[in-house]
GROMACS .gro file of C-alpha atoms in nm:
model
  327
    1MET     CA    1   2.374   0.610  -0.305
    2ASN     CA    2   2.213   0.994  -0.327
    3ILE     CA    3   1.812   0.894  -0.237
    4SER     CA    4   1.463   1.088  -0.296
    5VAL     CA    5   1.162   1.063  -0.090
    6LEU     CA    6   0.926   1.222  -0.229
    7GLY     CA    7   0.678   1.262   0.054
    8CYS     CA    8   0.723   1.260   0.426
    9GLY     CA    9   0.359   1.080   0.598
   10ARG     CA   10   0.483   0.799   0.781
   11TRP     CA   11   0.586   0.604   0.553
   12GLY     CA   12   0.798   0.858   0.403
   13SER     CA   13   0.978   1.046   0.753
   14PHE     CA   14   1.031   0.632   0.832
   15ILE     CA   15   1.183   0.584   0.513
   16ALA     CA   16   1.380   0.872   0.447
   17TRP     CA   17   1.458   0.747   0.848
   18TYR     CA   18   1.560   0.401   0.793
   19LEU     CA   19   1.752   0.451   0.472
   20CYS     CA   20   1.932   0.679   0.635
   21ASN     CA   21   2.025   0.464   0.885
   22ARG     CA   22   2.157   0.224   0.604
   23GLY     CA   23   2.406   0.505   0.559
   24TYR     CA   24   2.210   0.710   0.235
   25ASP     CA   25   2.253   1.030   0.155
   26VAL     CA   26   1.842   1.100   0.168
   27CYS     CA   27   1.673   1.412   0.069
   28LEU     CA   28   1.338   1.443   0.200
   29TRP     CA   29   1.046   1.600   0.012
   30GLY     CA   30   0.716   1.742   0.135
   31PRO     CA   31   0.470   1.965  -0.035
   32PRO     CA   32   0.496   2.343   0.115
   33GLY     CA   33   0.224   2.438   0.363
   34GLY     CA   34   0.188   2.062   0.371
   35LYS     CA   35   0.122   1.976   0.761
   36SER     CA   36   0.379   1.608   0.755
   37TYR     CA   37   0.625   1.932   0.602
   38GLU     CA   38   0.558   2.127   0.881
   39ILE     CA   39   0.606   1.943   1.181
   40LEU     CA   40   0.897   1.785   1.091
   41LYS     CA   41   1.025   2.124   0.951
   42ASN     CA   42   0.945   2.250   1.297
   43THR     CA   43   1.058   2.055   1.535
   44GLY     CA   44   1.237   1.797   1.370
   45ALA     CA   45   0.991   1.467   1.440
   46ASN     CA   46   0.694   1.326   1.400
   47GLU     CA   47   0.425   1.092   1.577
   48TYR     CA   48   0.654   0.812   1.421
   49VAL     CA   49   1.066   0.930   1.396
   50ALA     CA   50   1.297   1.220   1.496
   51LEU     CA   51   1.501   1.300   1.201
   52ASP     CA   52   1.856   1.238   1.153
   53SER     CA   53   2.047   1.572   1.099
   54ARG     CA   54   2.197   1.462   0.781
   55ILE     CA   55   1.862   1.403   0.634
   56ARG     CA   56   1.820   1.704   0.456
   57LEU     CA   57   1.406   1.819   0.443
   58THR     CA   58   1.321   2.071   0.154
   59CYS     CA   59   0.925   2.136   0.038
   60ASP     CA   60   1.154   2.249  -0.372
   61LEU     CA   61   1.026   1.902  -0.553
   62ASN     CA   62   1.316   2.052  -0.794
   63GLU     CA   63   1.559   2.049  -0.483
   64ALA     CA   64   1.448   1.754  -0.399
   65VAL     CA   65   1.515   1.514  -0.740
   66ARG     CA   66   1.812   1.721  -0.879
   67GLY     CA   67   2.108   1.476  -0.890
   68ALA     CA   68   1.926   1.188  -0.704
   69ASP     CA   69   1.990   0.850  -0.812
   70VAL     CA   70   1.712   0.622  -0.632
   71ILE     CA   71   1.340   0.822  -0.648
   72VAL     CA   72   1.117   0.648  -0.346
   73VAL     CA   73   0.756   0.782  -0.371
   74SER     CA   74   0.556   0.716  -0.090
   75ILE     CA   75   0.223   0.950  -0.132
   76SER     CA   76  -0.186   0.839  -0.202
   77SER     CA   77  -0.218   0.655  -0.449
   78GLN     CA   78  -0.487   0.867  -0.621
   79GLY     CA   79  -0.288   1.142  -0.695
   80LEU     CA   80   0.028   0.980  -0.837
   81ARG     CA   81  -0.065   1.068  -1.163
   82GLY     CA   82  -0.067   1.416  -1.154
   83PHE     CA   83   0.229   1.437  -0.891
   84MET     CA   84   0.419   1.238  -1.155
   85ARG     CA   85   0.416   1.528  -1.414
   86GLU     CA   86   0.519   1.784  -1.183
   87VAL     CA   87   0.815   1.542  -1.119
   88LEU     CA   88   0.919   1.450  -1.510
   89ALA     CA   89   0.890   1.875  -1.515
   90CYS     CA   90   1.204   1.870  -1.256
   91ASP     CA   91   1.565   1.737  -1.349
   92VAL     CA   92   1.502   1.395  -1.307
   93GLY     CA   93   1.781   1.293  -1.469
   94SER     CA   94   1.844   0.935  -1.544
   95ALA     CA   95   1.702   0.813  -1.128
   96ASP     CA   96   1.553   0.473  -1.125
   97PHE     CA   97   1.197   0.474  -0.845
   98VAL     CA   98   1.115   0.332  -0.568
   99LEU     CA   99   0.662   0.372  -0.511
  100CYS     CA  100   0.633   0.267  -0.141
  101MET     CA  101   0.276   0.308  -0.185
  102LYS     CA  102  -0.011   0.062  -0.211
  103GLY     CA  103  -0.289   0.145  -0.472
  104ILE     CA  104  -0.454   0.080  -0.734
  105GLU     CA  105  -0.576   0.425  -0.953
  106ALA     CA  106  -0.981   0.417  -0.917
  107ASP     CA  107  -1.057   0.590  -1.200
  108THR     CA  108  -0.885   0.354  -1.467
  109GLY     CA  109  -0.762   0.030  -1.241
  110CYS     CA  110  -0.414   0.063  -1.354
  111ARG     CA  111  -0.135  -0.065  -1.101
  112LEU     CA  112   0.077   0.223  -0.969
  113SER     CA  113   0.398   0.111  -1.192
  114GLU     CA  114   0.185   0.109  -1.496
  115ILE     CA  115   0.087   0.463  -1.419
  116LEU     CA  116   0.512   0.607  -1.380
  117PHE     CA  117   0.495   0.426  -1.719
  118GLN     CA  118   0.219   0.599  -1.859
  119SER     CA  119   0.368   0.911  -1.801
  120GLY     CA  120   0.680   0.859  -1.952
  121VAL     CA  121   0.948   0.640  -1.737
  122SER     CA  122   1.089   0.291  -1.834
  123PRO     CA  123   0.972   0.004  -1.690
  124ASP     CA  124   1.330  -0.050  -1.605
  125ARG     CA  125   1.383   0.214  -1.402
  126ILE     CA  126   1.061   0.107  -1.203
  127ALA     CA  127   1.028  -0.072  -0.830
  128VAL     CA  128   0.795  -0.186  -0.631
  129TRP     CA  129   0.890  -0.180  -0.200
  130VAL     CA  130   0.565  -0.345  -0.050
  131GLY     CA  131   0.491  -0.592   0.229
  132PRO     CA  132   0.404  -0.586   0.595
  133GLY     CA  133   0.541  -0.427   0.910
  134HIS     CA  134   0.462  -0.073   1.050
  135ILE     CA  135   0.649   0.176   1.196
  136GLN     CA  136   0.581   0.180   1.498
  137ALA     CA  137   0.749  -0.182   1.551
  138PHE     CA  138   1.061  -0.118   1.303
  139THR     CA  139   1.130   0.186   1.512
  140GLN     CA  140   1.108  -0.049   1.804
  141GLY     CA  141   1.351  -0.279   1.695
  142ILE     CA  142   1.135  -0.530   1.515
  143PRO     CA  143   1.228  -0.655   1.192
  144ASN     CA  144   1.004  -0.780   0.938
  145CYS     CA  145   1.070  -0.949   0.602
  146MET     CA  146   0.938  -0.753   0.292
  147VAL     CA  147   0.937  -0.788  -0.080
  148ILE     CA  148   1.129  -0.563  -0.417
  149ASP     CA  149   1.017  -0.623  -0.756
  150SER     CA  150   1.067  -0.491  -1.087
  151ALA     CA  151   1.028  -0.575  -1.419
  152SER     CA  152   1.366  -0.533  -1.424
  153GLU     CA  153   1.584  -0.824  -1.293
  154THR     CA  154   1.940  -0.580  -1.202
  155LEU     CA  155   1.762  -0.310  -1.043
  156LYS     CA  156   1.538  -0.540  -0.774
  157ARG     CA  157   1.819  -0.654  -0.727
  158LYS     CA  158   2.050  -0.373  -0.656
  159LEU     CA  159   1.707  -0.245  -0.461
  160ALA     CA  160   1.651  -0.534  -0.195
  161ASP     CA  161   2.146  -0.636  -0.154
  162GLY     CA  162   2.146  -0.250  -0.162
  163PHE     CA  163   1.829  -0.161   0.114
  164ARG     CA  164   1.895  -0.506   0.302
  165SER     CA  165   1.946  -0.489   0.694
  166ASP     CA  166   1.890  -0.637   0.991
  167LEU     CA  167   1.565  -0.493   1.010
  168ILE     CA  168   1.360  -0.567   0.698
  169ARG     CA  169   1.502  -0.874   0.491
  170PHE     CA  170   1.364  -0.826   0.163
  171TYR     CA  171   1.208  -1.094  -0.084
  172TYR     CA  172   1.316  -1.054  -0.474
  173GLY     CA  173   0.997  -1.016  -0.635
  174SER     CA  174   0.897  -1.260  -0.926
  175ASP     CA  175   0.537  -1.163  -1.053
  176LEU     CA  176   0.508  -0.730  -1.068
  177ILE     CA  177   0.113  -0.792  -1.165
  178GLY     CA  178   0.042  -0.981  -0.905
  179THR     CA  179   0.318  -0.804  -0.672
  180GLU     CA  180   0.090  -0.451  -0.621
  181ILE     CA  181  -0.252  -0.620  -0.671
  182GLY     CA  182  -0.180  -0.793  -0.368
  183ALA     CA  183  -0.034  -0.517  -0.145
  184ALA     CA  184  -0.313  -0.239  -0.320
  185ALA     CA  185  -0.570  -0.571  -0.181
  186LYS     CA  186  -0.473  -0.613   0.110
  187ASN     CA  187  -0.630  -0.319   0.252
  188VAL     CA  188  -1.012  -0.356   0.071
  189VAL     CA  189  -1.053  -0.743   0.326
  190GLY     CA  190  -0.809  -0.460   0.634
  191ILE     CA  191  -1.189  -0.278   0.555
  192VAL     CA  192  -1.404  -0.617   0.553
  193ALA     CA  193  -1.147  -0.649   0.976
  194GLY     CA  194  -1.222  -0.398   1.056
  195VAL     CA  195  -1.629  -0.453   1.025
  196LEU     CA  196  -1.545  -0.717   1.124
  197ASP     CA  197  -1.413  -0.609   1.536
  198GLY     CA  198  -1.672  -0.336   1.490
  199CYS     CA  199  -1.968  -0.620   1.447
  200GLY     CA  200  -1.840  -0.893   1.741
  201TYR     CA  201  -1.783  -1.081   1.482
  202ALA     CA  202  -1.345  -1.132   1.485
  203SER     CA  203  -1.351  -1.495   1.496
  204LEU     CA  204  -1.445  -1.452   1.190
  205LYS     CA  205  -1.136  -1.335   1.042
  206GLY     CA  206  -0.914  -1.688   0.985
  207ALA     CA  207  -1.227  -1.708   0.683
  208LEU     CA  208  -1.189  -1.359   0.566
  209MET     CA  209  -0.795  -1.429   0.570
  210ALA     CA  210  -0.903  -1.800   0.352
  211ARG     CA  211  -1.224  -1.641   0.117
  212GLY     CA  212  -0.999  -1.237   0.079
  213ALA     CA  213  -0.669  -1.448  -0.052
  214ARG     CA  214  -0.869  -1.683  -0.274
  215GLU     CA  215  -1.058  -1.370  -0.432
  216VAL     CA  216  -0.754  -1.203  -0.461
  217ALA     CA  217  -0.602  -1.460  -0.607
  218ARG     CA  218  -0.824  -1.503  -0.920
  219LEU     CA  219  -0.834  -1.148  -0.988
  220ILE     CA  220  -0.457  -1.216  -0.996
  221ARG     CA  221  -0.488  -1.481  -1.273
  222ALA     CA  222  -0.705  -1.326  -1.487
  223MET     CA  223  -0.470  -1.050  -1.481
  224GLY     CA  224  -0.167  -1.255  -1.633
  225GLY     CA  225   0.022  -1.268  -1.337
  226ASN     CA  226   0.080  -1.573  -1.078
  227GLU     CA  227  -0.212  -1.642  -0.821
  228LEU     CA  228   0.054  -1.810  -0.595
  229SER     CA  229   0.141  -1.436  -0.538
  230ALA     CA  230  -0.239  -1.395  -0.303
  231TYR     CA  231  -0.079  -1.599  -0.107
  232GLY     CA  232   0.283  -1.406  -0.062
  233LEU     CA  233   0.418  -1.146   0.162
  234ALA     CA  234   0.296  -0.902  -0.086
  235HIS     CA  235  -0.073  -0.997   0.000
  236LEU     CA  236  -0.141  -1.285   0.301
  237GLY     CA  237   0.166  -1.164   0.496
  238ASP     CA  238   0.048  -0.844   0.562
  239TYR     CA  239  -0.266  -0.965   0.683
  240GLU     CA  240  -0.099  -0.968   1.012
  241ALA     CA  241  -0.029  -0.622   0.945
  242THR     CA  242  -0.338  -0.534   0.823
  243LEU     CA  243  -0.653  -0.711   0.973
  244PHE     CA  244  -0.488  -0.756   1.325
  245SER     CA  245  -0.299  -0.405   1.473
  246GLU     CA  246  -0.463  -0.100   1.627
  247TYR     CA  247  -0.185   0.040   1.375
  248SER     CA  248  -0.366  -0.101   1.081
  249HIS     CA  249  -0.555   0.261   0.904
  250ASN     CA  250  -0.844   0.054   0.693
  251ARG     CA  251  -0.939  -0.182   0.980
  252ARG     CA  252  -0.935   0.146   1.213
  253TYR     CA  253  -1.186   0.296   0.974
  254GLY     CA  254  -1.373  -0.034   0.939
  255GLU     CA  255  -1.452  -0.081   1.277
  256MET     CA  256  -1.543   0.331   1.268
  257LEU     CA  257  -1.742   0.264   0.981
  258VAL     CA  258  -1.993   0.012   1.228
  259ARG     CA  259  -2.053   0.282   1.484
  260GLY     CA  260  -2.104   0.546   1.297
  261GLU     CA  261  -1.798   0.695   1.281
  262THR     CA  262  -1.501   0.895   1.107
  263PHE     CA  263  -1.172   0.835   1.039
  264GLU     CA  264  -1.022   1.127   1.011
  265LYS     CA  265  -0.734   0.942   0.843
  266LEU     CA  266  -0.617   0.824   0.434
  267ALA     CA  267  -0.751   0.445   0.372
  268GLU     CA  268  -0.635   0.341   0.070
  269GLY     CA  269  -0.816   0.044   0.087
  270VAL     CA  270  -1.186   0.278  -0.009
  271PRO     CA  271  -1.057   0.378  -0.334
  272THR     CA  272  -0.888   0.066  -0.392
  273ALA     CA  273  -1.252  -0.162  -0.405
  274ALA     CA  274  -1.407   0.130  -0.623
  275ALA     CA  275  -1.079  -0.009  -0.832
  276MET     CA  276  -1.155  -0.338  -0.798
  277LYS     CA  277  -1.496  -0.335  -0.849
  278ARG     CA  278  -1.366  -0.225  -1.184
  279LEU     CA  279  -1.113  -0.463  -1.259
  280GLY     CA  280  -1.334  -0.756  -1.149
  281GLU     CA  281  -1.615  -0.653  -1.401
  282LYS     CA  282  -1.299  -0.575  -1.684
  283TYR     CA  283  -1.156  -0.903  -1.628
  284GLY     CA  284  -1.507  -1.100  -1.562
  285VAL     CA  285  -1.391  -1.206  -1.197
  286ASP     CA  286  -1.644  -1.286  -0.918
  287LEU     CA  287  -1.525  -1.069  -0.604
  288PRO     CA  288  -1.824  -1.094  -0.381
  289ILE     CA  289  -1.589  -0.926  -0.105
  290THR     CA  290  -1.479  -0.641  -0.254
  291GLY     CA  291  -1.844  -0.605  -0.430
  292ALA     CA  292  -1.997  -0.605  -0.052
  293VAL     CA  293  -1.671  -0.352   0.056
  294TYR     CA  294  -1.708  -0.052  -0.251
  295ASP     CA  295  -2.127  -0.119  -0.177
  296LEU     CA  296  -2.066  -0.005   0.204
  297CYS     CA  297  -1.870   0.273   0.061
  298TYR     CA  298  -2.017   0.341  -0.152
  299GLY     CA  299  -2.321   0.286  -0.189
  300GLU     CA  300  -2.661   0.445   0.043
  301GLY     CA  301  -2.806   0.205   0.169
  302GLU     CA  302  -3.109   0.173   0.466
  303GLY     CA  303  -3.023   0.172   0.792
  304ASP     CA  304  -2.728   0.336   1.031
  305CYS     CA  305  -2.365   0.162   0.946
  306ARG     CA  306  -2.380  -0.125   1.189
  307THR     CA  307  -2.709  -0.260   1.034
  308ARG     CA  308  -2.563  -0.193   0.692
  309CYS     CA  309  -2.290  -0.338   0.759
  310MET     CA  310  -2.504  -0.700   0.944
  311ALA     CA  311  -2.679  -0.678   0.607
  312LEU     CA  312  -2.388  -0.761   0.378
  313LEU     CA  313  -2.195  -0.985   0.575
  314ALA     CA  314  -2.573  -1.139   0.611
  315ARG     CA  315  -2.530  -1.120   0.133
  316LEU     CA  316  -2.149  -1.273   0.203
  317PHE     CA  317  -2.297  -1.596   0.401
  318ALA     CA  318  -2.684  -1.651   0.126
  319ARG     CA  319  -2.460  -1.697  -0.208
  320ASP     CA  320  -2.463  -1.964  -0.299
  321THR     CA  321  -2.266  -2.289  -0.165
  322LYS     CA  322  -1.942  -2.382  -0.363
  323THR     CA  323  -1.597  -2.592  -0.428
  324GLU     CA  324  -1.359  -2.363  -0.165
  325PHE     CA  325  -1.058  -2.300  -0.480
  326TYR     CA  326  -1.389  -2.277  -0.769
  327VAL     CA  327  -1.169  -2.022  -1.046
   0.00000   0.00000   0.00000
């Protein structure tokens, strides 16, 4: 099987490394002049992995996708729609697409698989690969579990069975809506976890995990998915890596926000909060944690960052008492 991995940031480079070690022919693409690509081209490695000599590294998109059986996409979720126009202008043949990224389009509220479908890719050629795990742990040989989901039963089984190893145990997803929404939403909850760390309220993370998962479950159900997906690998299963890990970009973003510091790397939870707010309004779902993150990231508010964070936490605690599992 020939596999093309589009995007050579931390996840893209890891996926290329992982699939090459599984014995696949892998081509890794990065944009010409891009920082991540230039580092790999000049040194053959980045802070996460060293590329095997069998991996073909290129900045030519046509070359990358030509002859590929599977195209794995690992870029910023908000750039997916425009990027797919470039990809589909190339000769992709009948390749299957695997989205190894987590997010929801902020301007439309579209799930990432919906963007591919709207771009002209058949649903039976689209899969998503999500779940817990940090590259830093994987490359140390520490295993984890992940999930592959698709509207096509055949595709999800082919990929999960073909990609599994002693390092990653895959499960077959059974709810594409819940898998995608859950995977994206955990980044929003991760920002709150960072805020709690920054405020010295880490003991609240247990309540955050319970209420965050319940909030996401309500949204998944309203969108036509299975609310139990919120308690699976894509969402609740990814909490340890997102709410507690020193490697979590979203947790770190929230922690630095409290301190008034700028986080220089990608925190997907910021645009995802905007997308989820849109979806909550569209489907009439109460999303108090999402609303607080949105106001924190996009609202001006009064006072310094810590004061604003404390005010939003106080707002959540001041809400009317409710039944724990209200719909």
